[in-house]
Coordinates of C-alpha atoms in Angstrom, one line a residue:
M1 CA -216.0 77.1 -62.5
L2 CA -217.0 79.6 -65.2
V3 CA -215.8 78.8 -68.7
S4 CA -216.5 79.5 -72.3
T5 CA -218.3 77.0 -74.6
K6 CA -215.4 77.2 -77.1
D7 CA -213.1 74.6 -75.7
M8 CA -215.8 72.3 -74.3
L9 CA -217.6 72.1 -77.7
K10 CA -214.3 71.5 -79.5
K11 CA -213.6 68.6 -77.3
A12 CA -217.2 67.2 -77.6
K13 CA -216.9 67.4 -81.4
E14 CA -213.5 65.7 -81.4
N15 CA -214.6 62.9 -79.1
K16 CA -218.1 62.4 -80.5
F17 CA -220.4 63.3 -77.6
A18 CA -222.7 66.1 -76.8
I19 CA -223.0 68.5 -73.9
P20 CA -226.5 69.4 -72.6
S21 CA -227.5 73.0 -72.9
A22 CA -229.9 73.2 -69.9
N23 CA -232.2 76.2 -69.9
F24 CA -233.0 77.7 -66.5
V25 CA -235.9 80.0 -65.6
D26 CA -235.5 80.5 -61.8
Q27 CA -233.4 79.6 -58.8
I28 CA -234.8 76.1 -58.6
S29 CA -233.8 75.2 -62.1
V30 CA -230.3 76.7 -61.9
K31 CA -229.6 74.9 -58.6
A32 CA -230.9 71.6 -60.0
H33 CA -228.8 71.7 -63.1
I34 CA -225.6 72.6 -61.4
K35 CA -226.2 70.1 -58.6
T36 CA -226.6 67.3 -61.2
A37 CA -223.5 68.3 -63.2
E38 CA -221.5 68.3 -59.9
E39 CA -222.8 64.9 -58.8
M40 CA -221.9 63.4 -62.2
G41 CA -218.6 65.3 -62.6
L42 CA -219.7 66.5 -66.1
P43 CA -219.5 69.8 -68.0
L44 CA -222.7 71.9 -68.3
I45 CA -223.9 74.7 -70.5
L46 CA -226.3 76.7 -68.4
S47 CA -228.6 78.6 -70.7
Y48 CA -231.0 81.5 -70.4
A49 CA -233.2 82.4 -73.4
Q50 CA -234.2 85.9 -74.2
A51 CA -237.8 84.8 -74.4
H52 CA -237.6 83.7 -70.7
C53 CA -237.3 87.3 -69.5
V54 CA -241.0 87.0 -68.7
Y55 CA -240.0 84.6 -65.9
Q56 CA -236.8 86.4 -64.7
D57 CA -235.1 89.4 -66.2
I58 CA -231.5 89.1 -67.6
E59 CA -229.9 90.8 -64.6
E60 CA -231.4 88.3 -62.2
A61 CA -230.4 85.4 -64.5
A62 CA -226.8 86.7 -64.6
L63 CA -226.6 87.0 -60.8
L64 CA -228.1 83.5 -60.2
G65 CA -225.9 82.0 -62.9
H66 CA -222.6 83.6 -61.6
F67 CA -223.5 82.9 -58.0
Y68 CA -224.0 79.1 -58.4
I69 CA -221.3 78.6 -61.1
K70 CA -218.7 80.2 -58.8
K71 CA -219.4 77.4 -56.3
A72 CA -219.2 74.7 -58.9
Q73 CA -216.1 72.5 -59.3
I74 CA -217.0 71.4 -62.8
P75 CA -216.8 73.6 -66.0
V76 CA -220.0 75.5 -66.6
A77 CA -220.6 78.0 -69.4
L78 CA -223.2 80.7 -69.0
H79 CA -224.9 81.0 -72.4
L80 CA -227.5 83.3 -73.8
D81 CA -229.9 81.2 -75.8
H82 CA -231.9 82.6 -78.8
G83 CA -230.8 86.2 -78.5
M84 CA -233.0 88.1 -80.9
D85 CA -231.5 91.6 -81.1
L86 CA -228.0 93.1 -80.8
S87 CA -228.9 95.4 -77.8
F88 CA -230.0 92.4 -75.7
I89 CA -227.0 90.3 -76.7
K90 CA -224.7 93.2 -75.8
K91 CA -226.4 93.4 -72.4
A92 CA -225.8 89.7 -71.8
I93 CA -222.1 90.1 -72.7
E94 CA -221.7 93.1 -70.3
L95 CA -223.3 91.0 -67.6
G96 CA -220.7 88.3 -67.9
F97 CA -222.3 85.7 -70.2
T98 CA -219.4 83.7 -71.7
S99 CA -221.3 82.5 -74.8
V100 CA -224.2 84.1 -76.8
M101 CA -226.5 82.9 -79.6
I102 CA -227.8 85.2 -82.3
D103 CA -230.9 83.8 -83.8
A104 CA -231.5 85.5 -87.1
S105 CA -232.6 82.3 -88.8
Q106 CA -235.9 83.6 -89.9
Q107 CA -234.2 86.2 -92.1
E108 CA -232.9 85.6 -95.6
L109 CA -229.3 84.4 -95.6
K110 CA -227.9 87.9 -96.4
G111 CA -229.7 89.4 -93.4
N112 CA -228.7 86.5 -91.2
I113 CA -225.0 87.0 -92.1
A114 CA -225.1 90.8 -91.6
M115 CA -226.7 90.6 -88.2
T116 CA -224.4 87.7 -87.1
Q117 CA -221.3 89.6 -88.2
E118 CA -222.3 92.5 -85.9
V119 CA -222.7 90.2 -83.0
V120 CA -219.4 88.4 -83.7
K121 CA -217.5 91.7 -83.9
F122 CA -218.8 92.9 -80.5
A123 CA -218.6 89.5 -78.8
H124 CA -215.1 88.5 -79.9
K125 CA -213.8 91.9 -78.8
N126 CA -215.0 90.9 -75.4
N127 CA -213.7 87.3 -75.5
V128 CA -217.2 85.9 -75.8
V129 CA -218.0 83.1 -78.3
V130 CA -220.9 83.2 -80.7
E131 CA -223.5 80.6 -81.9
A132 CA -225.7 81.3 -84.9
E133 CA -228.5 79.4 -86.6
I134 CA -229.0 78.6 -90.2
G135 CA -232.2 77.0 -91.4
H136 CA -235.0 77.4 -88.9
V137 CA -236.1 75.2 -86.0
G138 CA -239.8 75.5 -85.7
T139 CA -242.0 75.7 -82.6
G140 CA -245.4 75.2 -81.3
K141 CA -247.5 78.1 -80.2
N142 CA -246.6 78.0 -76.6
V143 CA -243.3 76.2 -75.9
G144 CA -243.7 73.8 -73.0
Q145 CA -247.4 73.6 -73.4
S146 CA -248.4 72.9 -77.0
E147 CA -247.5 70.0 -79.2
T148 CA -245.6 70.3 -82.5
D149 CA -246.3 68.0 -85.5
T150 CA -244.8 67.7 -88.9
N151 CA -246.6 70.8 -90.2
D152 CA -244.4 73.2 -88.2
D153 CA -242.4 76.0 -89.8
S154 CA -239.0 74.4 -89.7
I155 CA -236.6 75.0 -92.6
Y156 CA -233.8 72.4 -93.1
T157 CA -230.2 73.6 -93.1
T158 CA -228.3 73.2 -96.4
V159 CA -224.5 72.6 -96.5
E160 CA -224.1 75.5 -99.0
E161 CA -225.8 78.1 -96.8
A162 CA -224.1 76.8 -93.6
E163 CA -220.7 77.1 -95.2
K164 CA -221.4 80.6 -96.4
L165 CA -222.6 81.8 -93.0
V166 CA -219.6 80.2 -91.2
Q167 CA -217.1 81.6 -93.6
E168 CA -218.5 85.1 -93.7
S169 CA -219.4 85.6 -90.1
G170 CA -216.6 84.0 -88.0
I171 CA -219.0 82.3 -85.6
D172 CA -217.8 79.6 -83.2
S173 CA -220.7 77.1 -83.3
L174 CA -223.7 76.6 -85.6
A175 CA -227.2 75.5 -84.8
V176 CA -228.7 73.4 -87.6
S177 CA -232.2 72.4 -88.5
I178 CA -232.5 68.6 -89.3
G179 CA -236.0 67.7 -88.1
T180 CA -236.4 68.8 -84.5
A181 CA -238.7 71.6 -83.3
H182 CA -239.1 73.5 -80.0
G183 CA -241.7 72.3 -77.6
L184 CA -243.5 68.9 -77.3
Y185 CA -244.2 66.5 -80.1
K186 CA -247.1 64.4 -81.3
G187 CA -245.1 61.2 -81.7
T188 CA -241.4 61.2 -82.4
P189 CA -239.8 63.5 -84.9
K190 CA -238.0 62.1 -88.0
I191 CA -234.4 63.3 -88.0
N192 CA -232.6 63.8 -91.3
F193 CA -229.4 61.9 -90.4
E194 CA -228.2 62.0 -94.0
R195 CA -228.2 65.8 -93.8
L196 CA -226.5 65.7 -90.4
K197 CA -223.7 63.6 -91.9
E198 CA -223.2 66.0 -94.8
L199 CA -223.1 69.0 -92.4
S200 CA -220.7 67.3 -90.0
E201 CA -218.3 66.4 -92.8
N202 CA -218.3 69.8 -94.3
I203 CA -218.6 72.3 -91.4
A204 CA -215.4 72.6 -89.3
I205 CA -216.9 74.3 -86.2
P206 CA -219.1 72.4 -83.6
L207 CA -222.7 71.8 -84.5
V208 CA -225.7 72.5 -82.2
L209 CA -229.1 70.9 -82.1
H210 CA -232.1 72.9 -80.8
G211 CA -235.5 71.3 -79.8
G212 CA -234.0 68.3 -78.0
S213 CA -237.0 67.8 -75.7
S214 CA -239.2 64.8 -76.5
S215 CA -237.1 64.1 -79.7
G216 CA -236.6 60.5 -78.7
D217 CA -233.5 59.0 -76.9
K218 CA -232.4 57.0 -80.0
N219 CA -232.6 60.1 -82.2
L220 CA -230.6 62.2 -79.7
E221 CA -228.0 59.5 -79.0
K222 CA -227.4 59.1 -82.8
C223 CA -227.1 62.9 -83.1
A224 CA -224.6 63.1 -80.3
L225 CA -222.5 60.3 -81.8
G226 CA -222.9 61.7 -85.3
G227 CA -221.5 65.2 -85.1
I228 CA -223.7 67.3 -82.7
A229 CA -221.7 68.7 -79.9
K230 CA -224.4 70.6 -78.0
I231 CA -228.1 69.7 -77.5
N232 CA -230.6 72.1 -76.1
I233 CA -233.2 71.0 -73.6
Y234 CA -235.9 73.1 -71.9
T235 CA -239.4 71.8 -72.2
D236 CA -238.6 68.3 -70.7
F237 CA -237.3 69.9 -67.6
V238 CA -240.4 71.9 -66.8
V239 CA -242.8 69.1 -67.9
N240 CA -241.0 66.4 -65.8
A241 CA -240.7 68.7 -62.8
Y242 CA -244.5 69.3 -62.8
D243 CA -245.2 65.6 -63.4
N244 CA -243.0 64.7 -60.4
L245 CA -245.0 67.2 -58.3
K246 CA -248.4 65.8 -59.5
Q247 CA -247.3 62.2 -58.7
N248 CA -246.3 63.2 -55.1
K249 CA -249.0 65.5 -53.8
T250 CA -248.0 67.7 -50.9
N251 CA -249.2 70.9 -49.3
N252 CA -245.8 71.8 -48.0
Y253 CA -244.0 74.7 -49.8
F254 CA -240.5 73.3 -49.2
D255 CA -241.6 69.8 -50.4
V256 CA -243.0 71.4 -53.6
K257 CA -239.6 73.0 -54.3
N258 CA -237.8 69.7 -53.6
L259 CA -240.1 67.7 -55.9
L260 CA -239.8 70.2 -58.7
S261 CA -236.0 70.1 -58.3
K262 CA -235.9 66.2 -58.3
G263 CA -237.9 66.1 -61.6
M264 CA -235.3 68.3 -63.2
I265 CA -232.4 66.4 -61.7
S266 CA -233.6 63.1 -63.0
T267 CA -234.1 64.6 -66.5
L268 CA -230.6 66.0 -66.8
K269 CA -229.1 62.7 -65.4
H270 CA -231.0 60.9 -68.1
Y271 CA -229.8 63.1 -70.9
Y272 CA -226.2 63.0 -69.8
K273 CA -226.3 59.3 -70.4
V274 CA -228.1 59.6 -73.8
F275 CA -225.6 62.2 -75.0
H276 CA -222.6 60.1 -73.9
T277 CA -221.2 63.3 -72.2
Q278 CA -217.6 62.9 -71.0
P279 CA -215.7 64.8 -68.3
L280 CA -213.4 67.6 -69.5

């Protein structure tokens, strides 16, 4: 059942749990994510990042997403993750994505607000909700392969700038930077829970956490219970899928697909429990 993220994130915020935003890069991953959500009877945000167009173009992603979501009995939102430019975001909306993210977080606040306003204007006209980012969640050189340490390029979100972006842009949810980064970590990141508390108490719309992979279960559980309504996971899916394949050697093509799928399924099941996700 195709839905928007608006109501699901509102309920997650009100009831203090988080919904996983599971990135998919092919048919195996989209099927695994939706199968898991169906088995557990829980909502899902199925996400496709603009950077992943090297694995599948956006037309293919939209077709796969809609095909499998249509069969699902649980609420699933089709979300564009890290949209970097207005033309790509418009294309996603035209292809039926119900939620889009504009990532202008590397710009100065004024530029971030201006670009976000453009996206909101077009998206809301088409009944699509918008996520933006303030602060900046850093990354390793190759997400999914490299490791990130404390010397990444993350910039923490401030309450003042977050309030200004929310008020002037009209966004529906806000991704904040509180200590996570995209990719894998050397060790476990230190999350600024004090900052999260400040943001949760002062920002009315649902908050989003990027860089959930390998951030530590205790950290993520505390985020989910402390004001984060959506947590993005990508790297852990592909890493655990490959690990499952390595541990169960096979020369059979169909067994390979099954092992990759099982690695992703176990990962999503795990995070549903960590995030305390509830049925909608």
